[in-house]
XYZ file of C-alpha atoms in Angstrom:
357
model
C -103.948 -70.926 117.759
C -105.286 -74.145 119.303
C -106.479 -76.811 116.871
C -106.664 -80.603 116.721
C -105.223 -82.665 113.869
C -105.959 -86.338 113.240
C -102.812 -88.067 112.006
C -103.693 -91.167 109.973
C -100.381 -92.602 108.819
C -101.653 -95.795 107.176
C -99.512 -98.375 105.409
C -96.141 -98.723 103.707
C -94.106 -95.524 103.909
C -97.075 -93.685 105.406
C -95.850 -93.918 109.033
C -92.330 -92.785 108.090
C -93.264 -89.718 106.081
C -95.945 -88.770 108.607
C -93.527 -88.997 111.531
C -91.103 -86.736 109.667
C -93.899 -84.251 108.948
C -95.090 -84.165 112.553
C -91.553 -83.028 113.471
C -92.071 -80.064 111.145
C -95.498 -79.380 112.664
C -94.003 -79.300 116.168
C -91.379 -76.841 114.964
C -94.137 -74.607 113.586
C -95.876 -74.751 116.960
C -92.678 -73.800 118.742
C -91.642 -70.905 116.526
C -95.089 -69.399 115.928
C -96.559 -70.073 119.370
C -99.390 -72.351 118.215
C -100.963 -75.449 119.748
C -101.776 -77.511 116.676
C -102.093 -80.870 118.412
C -101.582 -84.121 116.447
C -103.376 -87.289 117.581
C -102.706 -90.624 115.899
C -105.478 -92.882 114.585
C -105.352 -96.225 112.770
C -106.310 -96.817 109.138
C -105.369 -99.470 106.615
C -103.636 -102.736 107.428
C -102.884 -101.991 111.083
C -106.502 -100.986 111.656
C -107.631 -104.233 110.030
C -105.365 -106.252 112.310
C -106.816 -104.601 115.414
C -110.446 -103.958 114.486
C -111.174 -106.156 111.470
C -111.928 -103.118 109.283
C -109.731 -100.634 107.433
C -111.494 -97.560 108.794
C -112.733 -98.225 112.351
C -115.381 -96.128 114.074
C -112.755 -95.094 116.637
C -110.767 -93.395 113.880
C -113.855 -91.740 112.413
C -114.760 -90.407 115.874
C -111.241 -89.017 116.253
C -111.470 -87.277 112.874
C -114.883 -85.833 113.703
C -113.410 -84.157 116.783
C -110.510 -82.752 114.764
C -110.109 -79.637 112.635
C -108.151 -81.405 109.879
C -106.693 -84.756 108.870
C -103.042 -85.362 107.974
C -103.115 -88.559 105.939
C -100.200 -90.775 104.909
C -100.995 -93.571 102.450
C -102.792 -96.922 102.338
C -102.220 -100.044 100.283
C -100.155 -103.188 100.282
C -97.762 -105.051 97.990
C -99.035 -105.471 94.441
C -98.292 -109.201 94.624
C -100.817 -109.567 97.457
C -104.051 -108.300 95.848
C -106.226 -110.676 97.900
C -104.536 -110.052 101.245
C -107.447 -109.111 103.554
C -105.249 -106.488 105.256
C -105.183 -104.522 102.004
C -107.984 -105.779 99.738
C -110.090 -102.793 98.638
C -108.317 -100.669 101.249
C -108.293 -97.492 99.138
C -112.046 -97.769 98.599
C -112.670 -98.626 102.244
C -110.584 -95.735 103.561
C -110.045 -92.928 101.034
C -113.450 -92.996 99.365
C -115.168 -93.531 102.711
C -113.459 -90.503 104.283
C -114.291 -88.349 101.282
C -117.945 -89.271 101.556
C -118.139 -89.116 105.352
C -116.765 -85.575 105.516
C -118.107 -84.411 102.127
C -114.604 -83.576 100.903
C -115.801 -82.455 97.512
C -112.973 -80.117 96.467
C -109.594 -81.632 95.694
C -106.773 -79.126 95.175
C -103.622 -80.379 93.475
C -100.937 -77.782 92.797
C -98.475 -78.546 90.010
C -95.371 -76.393 90.042
C -91.895 -76.787 88.661
C -89.411 -77.091 91.515
C -85.776 -76.467 90.564
C -84.609 -79.634 92.274
C -86.903 -81.808 90.131
C -86.922 -79.857 86.868
C -84.262 -82.063 85.323
C -86.474 -85.101 85.957
C -89.277 -83.735 83.786
C -89.554 -85.588 80.463
C -90.339 -82.276 78.771
C -87.901 -79.678 77.491
C -87.025 -76.830 79.817
C -88.546 -74.229 77.494
C -91.895 -76.061 77.666
C -92.117 -76.344 81.451
C -90.657 -72.913 82.189
C -93.180 -70.953 84.273
C -95.463 -73.925 84.883
C -97.717 -73.219 87.882
C -101.094 -74.971 87.735
C -103.814 -75.658 90.274
C -106.078 -78.592 89.417
C -109.458 -78.338 91.160
C -111.114 -81.741 90.985
C -114.646 -82.613 92.082
C -114.140 -85.503 94.457
C -117.346 -87.075 95.797
C -119.583 -87.505 92.732
C -119.284 -88.675 89.146
C -118.560 -92.150 87.876
C -116.606 -93.236 90.960
C -119.694 -92.824 93.138
C -122.532 -93.487 90.690
C -124.568 -96.711 90.517
C -122.686 -99.710 89.132
C -123.497 -103.305 88.383
C -122.478 -106.472 86.536
C -124.994 -108.777 84.934
C -125.545 -111.176 82.043
C -127.329 -110.257 78.837
C -128.021 -112.942 76.237
C -125.351 -115.109 77.842
C -122.690 -112.395 77.821
C -121.248 -110.567 80.854
C -121.976 -106.846 80.987
C -120.742 -104.117 83.352
C -122.127 -100.630 83.876
C -120.769 -97.578 85.758
C -122.961 -94.502 85.910
C -121.511 -91.001 85.681
C -123.969 -88.865 87.659
C -123.859 -85.196 88.669
C -126.334 -82.779 90.226
C -126.209 -79.103 89.281
C -125.515 -78.145 92.895
C -122.508 -80.466 93.056
C -121.102 -78.821 89.953
C -121.787 -75.297 91.145
C -119.942 -75.633 94.442
C -116.760 -76.996 92.860
C -116.865 -74.282 90.187
C -117.047 -71.624 92.882
C -113.987 -73.091 94.601
C -112.087 -73.076 91.320
C -113.152 -69.591 90.236
C -112.302 -68.171 93.662
C -108.848 -69.736 93.435
C -108.361 -68.368 89.921
C -109.357 -64.875 91.068
C -106.435 -64.980 93.516
C -103.967 -66.261 90.935
C -103.659 -65.335 87.244
C -107.424 -65.025 86.707
C -107.804 -67.800 84.157
C -109.918 -70.935 84.557
C -110.130 -73.882 82.165
C -113.190 -76.106 82.598
C -112.328 -79.558 81.255
C -115.111 -81.828 80.021
C -116.298 -83.974 77.097
C -119.382 -81.973 76.175
C -119.381 -83.204 72.583
C -120.328 -86.661 73.882
C -121.430 -86.685 77.532
C -124.661 -85.332 78.946
C -123.001 -84.726 82.307
C -120.463 -82.482 80.587
C -123.231 -80.510 78.923
C -124.711 -79.920 82.379
C -121.266 -78.779 83.564
C -121.175 -76.191 80.788
C -124.677 -74.964 81.533
C -123.886 -74.489 85.219
C -120.563 -72.852 84.363
C -122.298 -70.248 82.217
C -124.445 -69.269 85.202
C -121.723 -69.308 87.869
C -119.057 -67.429 85.909
C -121.250 -64.310 85.962
C -120.270 -63.930 89.632
C -116.563 -63.969 88.714
C -116.313 -61.424 85.913
C -112.606 -60.914 86.624
C -111.847 -64.539 85.686
C -111.410 -65.513 82.033
C -113.151 -68.849 81.504
C -112.448 -71.310 78.685
C -113.738 -74.804 77.919
C -111.536 -77.672 76.783
C -112.252 -81.310 75.968
C -110.415 -83.817 78.166
C -108.449 -85.326 75.274
C -107.226 -81.900 74.160
C -106.494 -80.905 77.764
C -104.262 -83.958 78.205
C -102.404 -83.059 75.022
C -102.017 -79.397 76.016
C -100.797 -80.363 79.494
C -97.839 -82.004 77.749
C -97.512 -79.618 74.805
C -97.901 -76.231 76.538
C -98.555 -76.702 80.284
C -97.543 -73.152 81.224
C -100.647 -71.872 79.429
C -102.879 -73.253 82.195
C -103.657 -71.461 85.449
C -106.580 -73.208 87.179
C -108.118 -76.384 85.757
C -111.592 -77.275 87.045
C -112.998 -80.668 86.189
C -115.016 -83.696 87.206
C -113.813 -86.607 89.301
C -112.393 -89.056 86.746
C -110.926 -86.429 84.427
C -109.272 -84.754 87.418
C -107.787 -88.050 88.525
C -106.219 -88.581 85.097
C -104.921 -85.029 84.653
C -103.450 -84.885 88.170
C -101.259 -87.934 87.631
C -100.284 -86.784 84.159
C -99.341 -83.439 85.683
C -97.192 -85.227 88.238
C -95.154 -86.760 85.437
C -94.888 -83.388 83.679
C -93.356 -81.642 86.695
C -90.810 -84.412 87.115
C -91.805 -86.261 90.262
C -95.071 -87.442 91.715
C -93.182 -87.838 94.993
C -93.060 -84.078 95.571
C -96.734 -83.273 95.065
C -99.220 -82.569 97.877
C -102.994 -82.385 97.812
C -105.849 -80.953 99.837
C -109.408 -82.303 99.926
C -111.832 -79.792 101.440
C -115.483 -79.523 102.356
C -117.542 -76.350 102.588
C -116.396 -75.639 106.159
C -112.633 -75.608 105.426
C -112.231 -78.985 107.113
C -109.700 -80.860 105.022
C -107.805 -84.066 104.468
C -104.216 -83.421 103.421
C -102.093 -86.102 101.802
C -99.295 -86.679 99.281
C -100.549 -87.940 95.941
C -98.045 -90.809 95.796
C -98.882 -94.239 97.112
C -97.746 -96.362 100.036
C -94.638 -97.717 98.229
C -94.436 -100.934 100.290
C -91.242 -101.962 98.473
C -89.258 -99.254 100.293
C -91.228 -99.192 103.561
C -89.164 -99.330 106.738
C -85.900 -98.515 104.974
C -85.786 -94.813 105.920
C -85.330 -93.804 102.276
C -88.784 -92.412 101.420
C -89.006 -88.731 100.498
C -91.392 -86.957 102.943
C -91.494 -83.722 100.914
C -94.995 -84.221 99.481
C -96.314 -84.891 102.979
C -94.530 -81.821 104.349
C -95.978 -79.711 101.532
C -99.401 -81.171 102.397
C -98.901 -79.813 105.921
C -98.248 -76.402 104.373
C -101.547 -76.668 102.482
C -103.290 -77.483 105.764
C -101.826 -74.431 107.445
C -102.931 -72.275 104.509
C -106.394 -73.593 103.656
C -107.870 -74.902 106.922
C -106.153 -72.686 109.484
C -105.519 -69.556 107.411
C -101.877 -69.434 108.519
C -100.219 -68.138 105.362
C -96.987 -67.012 107.058
C -96.532 -70.421 108.651
C -97.320 -72.230 105.377
C -94.696 -70.178 103.573
C -92.201 -70.903 106.355
C -92.645 -74.644 105.810
C -92.251 -74.359 102.041
C -89.210 -72.106 102.356
C -87.633 -74.497 104.878
C -87.840 -77.325 102.342
C -86.258 -75.120 99.674
C -83.583 -74.018 102.147
C -82.745 -77.644 102.907
C -82.294 -78.364 99.211
C -80.194 -75.218 98.797
C -77.873 -76.580 101.489
C -77.502 -79.799 99.534
C -79.722 -81.746 101.925
C -81.620 -84.257 99.805
C -83.326 -87.592 100.119
C -82.032 -90.578 98.179
C -84.411 -90.171 95.245
C -83.174 -86.636 94.538
C -79.461 -87.204 95.096
C -77.131 -87.747 92.162
C -75.121 -90.991 92.028
C -72.410 -90.829 94.670
C -73.906 -87.710 96.268
C -74.630 -87.863 100.029
C -78.270 -88.009 101.051
C -80.456 -87.947 104.143
C -82.911 -90.549 105.335
C -86.599 -89.837 105.830
C -86.220 -89.058 109.540
C -83.125 -86.943 109.038
C -84.618 -84.869 106.219
C -87.734 -84.197 108.289
C -85.550 -83.045 111.163
C -83.500 -80.846 108.842
C -86.630 -79.099 107.581
C -87.925 -78.712 111.142
C -84.638 -77.102 112.149
C -84.907 -74.611 109.268
C -88.406 -73.326 110.096
């Protein structure tokens, strides 16, 4: 298979984890006789230094000629909030890419991995069997609705508008129901329909769409209850489908439940299987350049790319099994190693996984 991949490493640990992951990609090419070609583009601070913007047109043009995007991370030190290299960088890059390519479906798998199970704050009996897919609508809702600040009777007021069209809801529901049909055939639609008009529209559209997926059991759950159940009995969930802000909250909560946000990948897809694949952790500038970042979430994001954009299930499984095989051999990054236990740097762990493909 011949495909083009835009590699947008970004800031902080982004370049390190992306370089390690590209090693794994090249190993996949070698062992499965593919030509999945990575080409590097600039985003974030380095792009600002060169072009004066965080997401230059040159990078957008590169992505438009590609079949998928492998994304690292963007963002700078928290003590430099007004640094022009990083100010509003997430909005200028992540949100802009989502809108530009209509990446409306965000897939975030949450699964208990043996190596991180002990790090979960929950008891083993609670997390046993946890395997959830969160399907989050990504380009609408309150993050993209009209917003403003103004004065009213001498007092400052701010407004953010949560706005959804029925068609936007329908397409994300179909992604979620299709995923559920291939898993344990249960979908939980999370909303706040006792308060929000947008949530009542979600329920109305759900009632219509679920008729096309009779094999999937559909339940509704309020966001506050869903957050509680994700901690109390997470193994009861299969696929969670929800709006943009609720999905953002539940995804990060789920990361804490499974023990490490540093191991979790994500896929953001449009209706043509074009996708942006990235770890859900941040740029971690405090450890950048030290060769101690864990590239596992980025490597797992590559596996999602192979599976969802290119339809290469065997290759995706090979990547995931190579990571597990590395751990089974005692090959770990610093964050997963016990005190006094040997560990591998970012580059070395990426090479180890590549060697095990």
